[in-house]
Amino acid sequence: IKSVIICFLFLQVVFAAEPTEQPPITYPYPPFPILDKEINPSYWEGLARIEIDKANKLFPEFYSKAKQAKNVILFLGDGMGIPTLAATRFDKTNLTGKAEMHPFEEWEFSSLCRTYDLETMVTDSASSATAYLTGTKTRTAMIGVTGQVFYKKCKRYSDEEKTESALTAAEKIGKWTGIITSSRVTHASPSGCYGHVAFRDWEADSDLPCNKGEACDCTDLAYQLVKEHPDIHVIMGGAQEKFYPEGVTLPSNTSAKGKRWDGKNLAQEWESTQKTKGRKYIYADSPETFNKIKFEEYDYALSKFALHVKLYLMIASVIKTSYFAFD
């Protein structure tokens, strides 16, 4: 794979109810117990390899002629299950008066998969993102950590407790990577590309289970994205308030303020890092700035907006005009 772009388009977002901290309940809740072997990422990797071998045997000719992919693009419609597909298909049919299909339903290959995490049969966006981006199942509402970590456990996670995403793996070997979303870049699904938290809502330091002004053993998702992943080439989405200090007016929405307690302006820190590395970079802090930028002139781009902005329209313009060419 020469270059990789991980792209999230949120067509519909369905949030599972937040888990509540409860005393242990006897079987049958949770629906199934967590086995020791399920906590180790190697267990899930082994199962995946078995399934890949099965697929190769089913399509031997396709497998023998397969070439190494040049680019990988993952489009995710969060919450877009079979009922949603059927509903949108019916809606299109009502508008046109003829039987309609989604374009991807006509692709050469399609498949279904079942989703579940270590604790429940119905996943939330956090545990499912950990599964499809890192290959390891975890507990409900957690991102980028194994089942060794417990829900809302704020600590410095060891390397053994962390999982590695496909984007991070590509980033480490110098591939071009990106995250594009019409939701918050710190939302559970896109943060599966880079984050490690025991609770999906730890998007800014003010969301952490620590008092204002005191040291905290865990870090928030916005901090992790900027400080631990400076080599991601494209980051576009919402949640600008998670990157700006408390009380600071947001460039994309003058009626909104930043929410960070630590006083950090992570957008400025991202720019400073890119400048230090001698890169061609650009930060779009508002729709007006975004629309004036010639993105093809830059190698690194950061776009952060408040969610009142119609992000899906702006993202569509980037994809349509192919600003970021693949190598």
mmCIF file of C-alpha atoms in Angstrom:
data_model
loop_
_atom_site.group_PDB
_atom_site.id
_atom_site.type_symbol
_atom_site.label_atom_id
_atom_site.label_comp_id
_atom_site.label_asym_id
_atom_site.label_seq_id
_atom_site.Cartn_x
_atom_site.Cartn_y
_atom_site.Cartn_z
ATOM 1 C CA ILE A 1 0.000 0.000 0.000
ATOM 2 C CA LYS A 2 1.625 3.197 -1.108
ATOM 3 C CA SER A 3 -0.688 5.633 0.608
ATOM 4 C CA VAL A 4 -3.695 5.435 2.862
ATOM 5 C CA ILE A 5 -6.604 7.764 3.547
ATOM 6 C CA ILE A 6 -9.109 6.866 6.233
ATOM 7 C CA CYS A 7 -12.294 8.790 5.451
ATOM 8 C CA PHE A 8 -15.427 8.985 7.588
ATOM 9 C CA LEU A 9 -18.699 10.302 6.201
ATOM 10 C CA PHE A 10 -21.387 10.300 8.860
ATOM 11 C CA LEU A 11 -24.643 9.769 6.995
ATOM 12 C CA GLN A 12 -26.533 8.942 10.138
ATOM 13 C CA VAL A 13 -25.248 8.736 13.685
ATOM 14 C CA VAL A 14 -26.908 6.448 16.181
ATOM 15 C CA PHE A 15 -25.656 6.656 19.744
ATOM 16 C CA ALA A 16 -26.004 3.807 22.181
ATOM 17 C CA ALA A 17 -27.047 4.773 25.673
ATOM 18 C CA GLU A 18 -24.114 5.601 27.929
ATOM 19 C CA PRO A 19 -23.177 2.621 30.084
ATOM 20 C CA THR A 20 -23.757 3.162 33.773
ATOM 21 C CA GLU A 21 -21.417 2.000 36.507
ATOM 22 C CA GLN A 22 -23.276 -0.761 38.317
ATOM 23 C CA PRO A 23 -22.373 -3.504 40.771
ATOM 24 C CA PRO A 24 -21.733 -6.944 39.228
ATOM 25 C CA ILE A 25 -24.882 -8.624 37.956
ATOM 26 C CA THR A 26 -25.164 -12.376 37.673
ATOM 27 C CA TYR A 27 -25.494 -14.155 34.343
ATOM 28 C CA PRO A 28 -27.232 -13.770 31.879
ATOM 29 C CA TYR A 29 -26.188 -10.118 32.089
ATOM 30 C CA PRO A 30 -23.801 -9.337 30.451
ATOM 31 C CA PRO A 31 -25.012 -11.630 27.631
ATOM 32 C CA PHE A 32 -21.706 -13.499 27.705
ATOM 33 C CA PRO A 33 -18.666 -13.456 30.004
ATOM 34 C CA ILE A 34 -15.319 -12.041 28.890
ATOM 35 C CA LEU A 35 -12.806 -14.822 28.367
ATOM 36 C CA ASP A 36 -9.148 -14.237 29.181
ATOM 37 C CA LYS A 37 -8.071 -15.083 25.638
ATOM 38 C CA GLU A 38 -10.405 -12.412 24.213
ATOM 39 C CA ILE A 39 -8.447 -9.651 25.934
ATOM 40 C CA ASN A 40 -5.308 -10.360 23.899
ATOM 41 C CA PRO A 41 -5.222 -8.719 20.411
ATOM 42 C CA SER A 42 -3.417 -11.790 19.030
ATOM 43 C CA TYR A 43 -6.581 -13.838 19.591
ATOM 44 C CA TRP A 44 -8.610 -11.606 17.275
ATOM 45 C CA GLU A 45 -5.794 -11.441 14.731
ATOM 46 C CA GLY A 46 -5.775 -15.232 14.619
ATOM 47 C CA LEU A 47 -9.520 -15.344 13.948
ATOM 48 C CA ALA A 48 -9.148 -12.743 11.203
ATOM 49 C CA ARG A 49 -6.425 -14.754 9.476
ATOM 50 C CA ILE A 50 -8.666 -17.825 9.505
ATOM 51 C CA GLU A 51 -11.475 -15.856 7.840
ATOM 52 C CA ILE A 52 -9.092 -14.419 5.234
ATOM 53 C CA ASP A 53 -7.860 -17.920 4.406
ATOM 54 C CA LYS A 54 -11.465 -19.074 3.980
ATOM 55 C CA ALA A 55 -12.168 -16.194 1.591
ATOM 56 C CA ASN A 56 -9.031 -16.960 -0.422
ATOM 57 C CA LYS A 57 -10.166 -20.561 -0.849
ATOM 58 C CA LEU A 58 -13.628 -19.439 -1.958
ATOM 59 C CA PHE A 59 -12.150 -17.131 -4.612
ATOM 60 C CA PRO A 60 -8.823 -18.742 -5.592
ATOM 61 C CA GLU A 61 -8.635 -17.056 -8.996
ATOM 62 C CA PHE A 62 -9.288 -13.636 -7.519
ATOM 63 C CA TYR A 63 -6.681 -14.260 -4.822
ATOM 64 C CA SER A 64 -4.006 -15.426 -7.272
ATOM 65 C CA LYS A 65 -4.428 -12.316 -9.444
ATOM 66 C CA ALA A 66 -4.703 -9.834 -6.583
ATOM 67 C CA LYS A 67 -2.226 -6.963 -6.599
ATOM 68 C CA GLN A 68 -1.029 -4.796 -3.768
ATOM 69 C CA ALA A 69 -3.402 -1.883 -3.240
ATOM 70 C CA LYS A 70 -2.083 1.585 -3.993
ATOM 71 C CA ASN A 71 -4.627 3.442 -1.848
ATOM 72 C CA VAL A 72 -7.105 2.430 0.828
ATOM 73 C CA ILE A 73 -10.201 4.545 1.474
ATOM 74 C CA LEU A 74 -12.673 3.594 4.185
ATOM 75 C CA PHE A 75 -16.099 5.237 3.942
ATOM 76 C CA LEU A 76 -18.199 4.737 7.046
ATOM 77 C CA GLY A 77 -21.883 5.553 7.360
ATOM 78 C CA ASP A 78 -22.148 5.474 11.149
ATOM 79 C CA GLY A 79 -25.349 3.712 12.181
ATOM 80 C CA MET A 80 -26.134 2.836 8.567
ATOM 81 C CA GLY A 81 -27.415 -0.686 9.104
ATOM 82 C CA ILE A 82 -29.804 -2.706 6.954
ATOM 83 C CA PRO A 83 -32.983 -0.904 8.184
ATOM 84 C CA THR A 84 -31.412 2.466 7.319
ATOM 85 C CA LEU A 85 -30.348 1.217 3.887
ATOM 86 C CA ALA A 86 -33.865 -0.040 3.237
ATOM 87 C CA ALA A 87 -35.459 3.213 4.419
ATOM 88 C CA THR A 88 -33.266 5.396 2.198
ATOM 89 C CA ARG A 89 -33.855 3.064 -0.746
ATOM 90 C CA PHE A 90 -37.623 3.375 -0.238
ATOM 91 C CA ASP A 91 -37.303 7.141 0.013
ATOM 92 C CA LYS A 92 -35.437 7.331 -3.296
ATOM 93 C CA THR A 93 -38.045 5.072 -4.886
ATOM 94 C CA ASN A 94 -40.862 7.340 -3.721
ATOM 95 C CA LEU A 95 -39.112 10.334 -5.274
ATOM 96 C CA THR A 96 -38.367 8.751 -8.653
ATOM 97 C CA GLY A 97 -41.273 6.338 -8.995
ATOM 98 C CA LYS A 98 -39.004 3.411 -9.863
ATOM 99 C CA ALA A 99 -37.125 0.779 -7.896
ATOM 100 C CA GLU A 100 -33.857 2.306 -6.697
ATOM 101 C CA MET A 101 -30.588 0.923 -5.386
ATOM 102 C CA HIS A 102 -27.597 2.487 -3.699
ATOM 103 C CA PRO A 103 -24.513 2.689 -5.948
ATOM 104 C CA PHE A 104 -22.478 0.446 -3.655
ATOM 105 C CA GLU A 105 -25.113 -2.295 -3.921
ATOM 106 C CA GLU A 106 -23.991 -2.822 -7.516
ATOM 107 C CA TRP A 107 -20.328 -3.356 -6.684
ATOM 108 C CA GLU A 108 -18.700 -6.651 -7.624
ATOM 109 C CA PHE A 109 -18.295 -7.757 -4.016
ATOM 110 C CA SER A 110 -20.385 -7.058 -0.946
ATOM 111 C CA SER A 111 -20.758 -8.777 2.388
ATOM 112 C CA LEU A 112 -22.373 -8.575 5.791
ATOM 113 C CA CYS A 113 -20.702 -8.748 9.170
ATOM 114 C CA ARG A 114 -21.997 -9.096 12.688
ATOM 115 C CA THR A 115 -20.986 -6.512 15.269
ATOM 116 C CA TYR A 116 -20.543 -7.089 18.980
ATOM 117 C CA ASP A 117 -18.028 -6.179 21.659
ATOM 118 C CA LEU A 118 -16.632 -7.904 24.730
ATOM 119 C CA GLU A 119 -19.654 -7.040 26.853
ATOM 120 C CA THR A 120 -22.725 -6.599 24.666
ATOM 121 C CA MET A 121 -24.301 -7.858 21.462
ATOM 122 C CA VAL A 122 -25.048 -4.290 20.331
ATOM 123 C CA THR A 123 -21.925 -2.149 20.067
ATOM 124 C CA ASP A 124 -21.576 1.578 20.388
ATOM 125 C CA SER A 125 -19.427 3.659 18.016
ATOM 126 C CA ALA A 126 -16.394 3.434 20.318
ATOM 127 C CA SER A 127 -16.016 -0.319 20.726
ATOM 128 C CA SER A 128 -16.981 -0.927 17.089
ATOM 129 C CA ALA A 129 -14.379 1.604 15.855
ATOM 130 C CA THR A 130 -11.769 -0.193 17.940
ATOM 131 C CA ALA A 131 -12.795 -3.462 16.288
ATOM 132 C CA TYR A 132 -12.766 -2.457 12.623
ATOM 133 C CA LEU A 133 -9.799 -0.070 12.872
ATOM 134 C CA THR A 134 -7.507 -2.012 15.208
ATOM 135 C CA GLY A 135 -8.780 -5.573 14.809
ATOM 136 C CA THR A 136 -9.382 -6.042 18.542
ATOM 137 C CA LYS A 137 -12.653 -6.132 20.431
ATOM 138 C CA THR A 138 -12.926 -4.151 23.641
ATOM 139 C CA ARG A 139 -15.451 -3.133 26.269
ATOM 140 C CA THR A 140 -18.416 -0.888 25.510
ATOM 141 C CA ALA A 141 -17.657 2.862 25.149
ATOM 142 C CA MET A 142 -13.861 2.435 25.110
ATOM 143 C CA ILE A 143 -11.485 3.379 22.280
ATOM 144 C CA GLY A 144 -8.087 1.966 21.353
ATOM 145 C CA VAL A 145 -7.555 -0.081 24.515
ATOM 146 C CA THR A 146 -7.981 -3.780 25.236
ATOM 147 C CA GLY A 147 -10.332 -5.435 27.694
ATOM 148 C CA GLN A 148 -7.552 -5.258 30.295
ATOM 149 C CA VAL A 149 -8.705 -1.688 30.884
ATOM 150 C CA PHE A 150 -11.968 -1.109 32.710
ATOM 151 C CA TYR A 151 -14.672 1.388 31.806
ATOM 152 C CA LYS A 152 -13.786 4.998 32.768
ATOM 153 C CA LYS A 153 -10.439 3.922 34.255
ATOM 154 C CA CYS A 154 -8.267 7.045 33.975
ATOM 155 C CA LYS A 155 -4.589 6.042 33.927
ATOM 156 C CA ARG A 156 -1.519 5.994 31.721
ATOM 157 C CA TYR A 157 -2.176 2.966 29.574
ATOM 158 C CA SER A 158 0.714 0.617 28.894
ATOM 159 C CA ASP A 159 1.647 -0.457 25.372
ATOM 160 C CA GLU A 160 0.125 -3.863 26.117
ATOM 161 C CA GLU A 161 -3.180 -2.201 26.978
ATOM 162 C CA LYS A 162 -3.267 -0.128 23.784
ATOM 163 C CA THR A 163 -4.340 -1.296 20.344
ATOM 164 C CA GLU A 164 -2.881 0.051 17.101
ATOM 165 C CA SER A 165 -5.135 1.286 14.296
ATOM 166 C CA ALA A 166 -4.616 0.753 10.574
ATOM 167 C CA LEU A 167 -4.093 4.499 10.187
ATOM 168 C CA THR A 168 -1.431 4.620 12.904
ATOM 169 C CA ALA A 169 0.377 1.645 11.365
ATOM 170 C CA ALA A 170 0.371 3.379 7.970
ATOM 171 C CA GLU A 171 1.467 6.653 9.560
ATOM 172 C CA LYS A 172 4.473 4.956 11.182
ATOM 173 C CA ILE A 173 5.839 3.711 7.864
ATOM 174 C CA GLY A 174 5.445 7.044 6.113
ATOM 175 C CA LYS A 175 2.155 6.619 4.267
ATOM 176 C CA TRP A 176 -0.104 9.582 3.606
ATOM 177 C CA THR A 177 -3.053 9.376 5.968
ATOM 178 C CA GLY A 178 -6.132 11.418 6.719
ATOM 179 C CA ILE A 179 -9.323 11.652 8.748
ATOM 180 C CA ILE A 180 -12.347 13.407 7.274
ATOM 181 C CA THR A 181 -15.682 13.502 9.066
ATOM 182 C CA SER A 182 -18.926 15.445 9.036
ATOM 183 C CA SER A 183 -19.070 14.919 12.802
ATOM 184 C CA ARG A 184 -16.526 15.837 15.485
ATOM 185 C CA VAL A 185 -12.978 14.622 14.832
ATOM 186 C CA THR A 186 -12.991 13.638 18.502
ATOM 187 C CA HIS A 187 -16.197 11.633 18.087
ATOM 188 C CA ALA A 188 -15.935 7.927 18.893
ATOM 189 C CA SER A 189 -15.747 6.699 15.286
ATOM 190 C CA PRO A 190 -12.955 8.888 13.839
ATOM 191 C CA SER A 191 -11.013 8.854 17.112
ATOM 192 C CA GLY A 192 -10.660 5.103 16.668
ATOM 193 C CA CYS A 193 -7.932 6.039 14.169
ATOM 194 C CA TYR A 194 -5.686 7.552 16.816
ATOM 195 C CA GLY A 195 -7.150 7.565 20.341
ATOM 196 C CA HIS A 196 -6.708 5.542 23.522
ATOM 197 C CA VAL A 197 -9.357 6.274 26.161
ATOM 198 C CA ALA A 198 -11.488 4.294 28.591
ATOM 199 C CA PHE A 199 -14.512 6.478 27.863
ATOM 200 C CA ARG A 200 -15.580 7.861 24.500
ATOM 201 C CA ASP A 201 -16.659 11.273 25.834
ATOM 202 C CA TRP A 202 -13.164 12.259 27.018
ATOM 203 C CA GLU A 203 -12.814 14.606 24.047
ATOM 204 C CA ALA A 204 -11.223 17.587 25.864
ATOM 205 C CA ASP A 205 -9.378 17.814 29.180
ATOM 206 C CA SER A 206 -12.497 19.385 30.719
ATOM 207 C CA ASP A 207 -14.285 16.090 29.982
ATOM 208 C CA LEU A 208 -11.785 14.004 31.985
ATOM 209 C CA PRO A 209 -12.670 12.714 35.486
ATOM 210 C CA CYS A 210 -10.282 15.189 37.140
ATOM 211 C CA ASN A 211 -10.837 18.505 38.875
ATOM 212 C CA LYS A 212 -9.903 21.708 37.102
ATOM 213 C CA GLY A 213 -6.273 22.632 37.672
ATOM 214 C CA GLU A 214 -5.130 19.265 39.001
ATOM 215 C CA ALA A 215 -2.870 16.784 37.222
ATOM 216 C CA CYS A 216 -4.667 13.969 35.430
ATOM 217 C CA ASP A 217 -3.328 10.484 34.747
ATOM 218 C CA CYS A 218 -5.073 10.193 31.369
ATOM 219 C CA THR A 219 -5.158 12.489 28.337
ATOM 220 C CA ASP A 220 -8.057 13.603 26.167
ATOM 221 C CA LEU A 221 -8.670 12.766 22.512
ATOM 222 C CA ALA A 222 -8.020 16.265 21.123
ATOM 223 C CA TYR A 223 -4.645 16.359 22.883
ATOM 224 C CA GLN A 224 -3.726 12.891 21.613
ATOM 225 C CA LEU A 225 -4.609 13.789 18.025
ATOM 226 C CA VAL A 226 -2.446 16.921 17.916
ATOM 227 C CA LYS A 227 0.451 15.987 20.191
ATOM 228 C CA GLU A 228 0.844 12.291 19.403
ATOM 229 C CA HIS A 229 -0.094 12.226 15.695
ATOM 230 C CA PRO A 230 1.510 15.235 13.966
ATOM 231 C CA ASP A 231 2.188 13.179 10.822
ATOM 232 C CA ILE A 232 -1.448 12.711 9.769
ATOM 233 C CA HIS A 233 -1.693 14.699 6.542
ATOM 234 C CA VAL A 234 -5.375 15.628 6.498
ATOM 235 C CA ILE A 235 -7.658 16.263 9.485
ATOM 236 C CA MET A 236 -11.086 17.742 8.753
ATOM 237 C CA GLY A 237 -14.166 17.863 10.931
ATOM 238 C CA GLY A 238 -15.922 19.492 13.845
ATOM 239 C CA ALA A 239 -15.194 19.950 17.579
ATOM 240 C CA GLN A 240 -13.185 23.162 17.318
ATOM 241 C CA GLU A 241 -14.167 23.936 20.912
ATOM 242 C CA LYS A 242 -12.211 20.887 22.124
ATOM 243 C CA PHE A 243 -8.988 22.433 20.775
ATOM 244 C CA TYR A 244 -9.331 25.989 22.131
ATOM 245 C CA PRO A 245 -8.864 27.321 25.688
ATOM 246 C CA GLU A 246 -11.867 27.973 27.881
ATOM 247 C CA GLY A 247 -13.343 31.412 27.257
ATOM 248 C CA VAL A 248 -11.637 31.942 23.884
ATOM 249 C CA THR A 249 -14.037 32.787 21.049
ATOM 250 C CA LEU A 250 -14.089 30.189 18.280
ATOM 251 C CA PRO A 251 -13.075 31.471 14.810
ATOM 252 C CA SER A 252 -15.836 29.458 13.131
ATOM 253 C CA ASN A 253 -18.585 30.555 15.532
ATOM 254 C CA THR A 254 -18.177 33.835 17.405
ATOM 255 C CA SER A 255 -21.030 32.947 19.757
ATOM 256 C CA ALA A 256 -19.206 29.840 21.021
ATOM 257 C CA LYS A 257 -16.180 29.475 23.308
ATOM 258 C CA GLY A 258 -13.375 26.988 23.755
ATOM 259 C CA LYS A 259 -13.648 24.268 26.407
ATOM 260 C CA ARG A 260 -10.069 23.403 27.351
ATOM 261 C CA TRP A 261 -9.059 23.858 30.980
ATOM 262 C CA ASP A 262 -5.309 23.541 30.398
ATOM 263 C CA GLY A 263 -5.110 26.829 28.475
ATOM 264 C CA LYS A 264 -3.675 25.116 25.403
ATOM 265 C CA ASN A 265 -4.572 26.268 21.920
ATOM 266 C CA LEU A 266 -4.042 22.954 20.165
ATOM 267 C CA ALA A 267 -4.660 24.456 16.732
ATOM 268 C CA GLN A 268 -1.728 26.826 17.241
ATOM 269 C CA GLU A 269 0.386 23.995 18.617
ATOM 270 C CA TRP A 270 -0.365 21.919 15.501
ATOM 271 C CA GLU A 271 0.751 24.824 13.311
ATOM 272 C CA SER A 272 3.908 25.285 15.385
ATOM 273 C CA THR A 273 4.795 21.603 15.016
ATOM 274 C CA GLN A 274 4.316 21.662 11.245
ATOM 275 C CA LYS A 275 6.405 24.833 10.954
ATOM 276 C CA THR A 276 9.212 23.308 13.021
ATOM 277 C CA LYS A 277 9.231 20.274 10.724
ATOM 278 C CA GLY A 278 9.525 22.559 7.683
ATOM 279 C CA ARG A 279 6.306 21.368 6.069
ATOM 280 C CA LYS A 280 3.842 22.987 3.679
ATOM 281 C CA TYR A 281 0.760 23.230 5.879
ATOM 282 C CA ILE A 282 -2.484 25.147 6.237
ATOM 283 C CA TYR A 283 -5.061 25.561 8.978
ATOM 284 C CA ALA A 284 -8.627 26.437 7.996
ATOM 285 C CA ASP A 285 -10.294 27.840 11.104
ATOM 286 C CA SER A 286 -13.567 28.987 9.512
ATOM 287 C CA PRO A 287 -15.733 28.312 6.438
ATOM 288 C CA GLU A 288 -14.575 31.595 4.909
ATOM 289 C CA THR A 289 -10.928 30.572 5.217
ATOM 290 C CA PHE A 290 -11.670 27.048 4.008
ATOM 291 C CA ASN A 291 -13.337 28.240 0.811
ATOM 292 C CA LYS A 292 -10.364 30.427 -0.131
ATOM 293 C CA ILE A 293 -7.670 27.777 0.310
ATOM 294 C CA LYS A 294 -6.043 25.983 -2.623
ATOM 295 C CA PHE A 295 -5.437 22.718 -0.817
ATOM 296 C CA GLU A 296 -3.381 21.266 -3.653
ATOM 297 C CA GLU A 297 -0.578 23.626 -2.624
ATOM 298 C CA TYR A 298 -0.150 21.988 0.800
ATOM 299 C CA ASP A 299 0.924 18.609 2.163
ATOM 300 C CA TYR A 300 -0.685 18.951 5.604
ATOM 301 C CA ALA A 301 -4.104 20.403 6.316
ATOM 302 C CA LEU A 302 -6.094 20.921 9.498
ATOM 303 C CA SER A 303 -9.713 22.097 9.378
ATOM 304 C CA LYS A 304 -11.685 22.519 12.587
ATOM 305 C CA PHE A 305 -15.152 23.997 12.800
ATOM 306 C CA ALA A 306 -18.031 24.266 15.217
ATOM 307 C CA LEU A 307 -20.760 21.788 14.328
ATOM 308 C CA HIS A 308 -23.238 24.440 13.190
ATOM 309 C CA VAL A 309 -21.232 24.570 9.954
ATOM 310 C CA LYS A 310 -22.550 22.366 7.129
ATOM 311 C CA LEU A 311 -19.469 20.184 7.178
ATOM 312 C CA TYR A 312 -20.818 17.573 4.804
ATOM 313 C CA LEU A 313 -21.076 20.150 1.993
ATOM 314 C CA MET A 314 -17.522 21.381 2.537
ATOM 315 C CA ILE A 315 -16.139 17.854 2.735
ATOM 316 C CA ALA A 316 -17.956 16.902 -0.459
ATOM 317 C CA SER A 317 -16.242 19.785 -2.249
ATOM 318 C CA VAL A 318 -12.818 18.519 -1.159
ATOM 319 C CA ILE A 319 -13.526 14.979 -2.335
ATOM 320 C CA LYS A 320 -15.120 16.100 -5.608
ATOM 321 C CA THR A 321 -12.192 18.289 -6.626
ATOM 322 C CA SER A 322 -9.570 15.769 -5.423
ATOM 323 C CA TYR A 323 -7.428 18.343 -3.665
ATOM 324 C CA PHE A 324 -5.199 15.704 -2.129
ATOM 325 C CA ALA A 325 -3.669 13.549 -4.839
ATOM 326 C CA PHE A 326 -2.511 10.071 -3.907
ATOM 327 C CA ASP A 327 1.107 9.160 -4.585
#
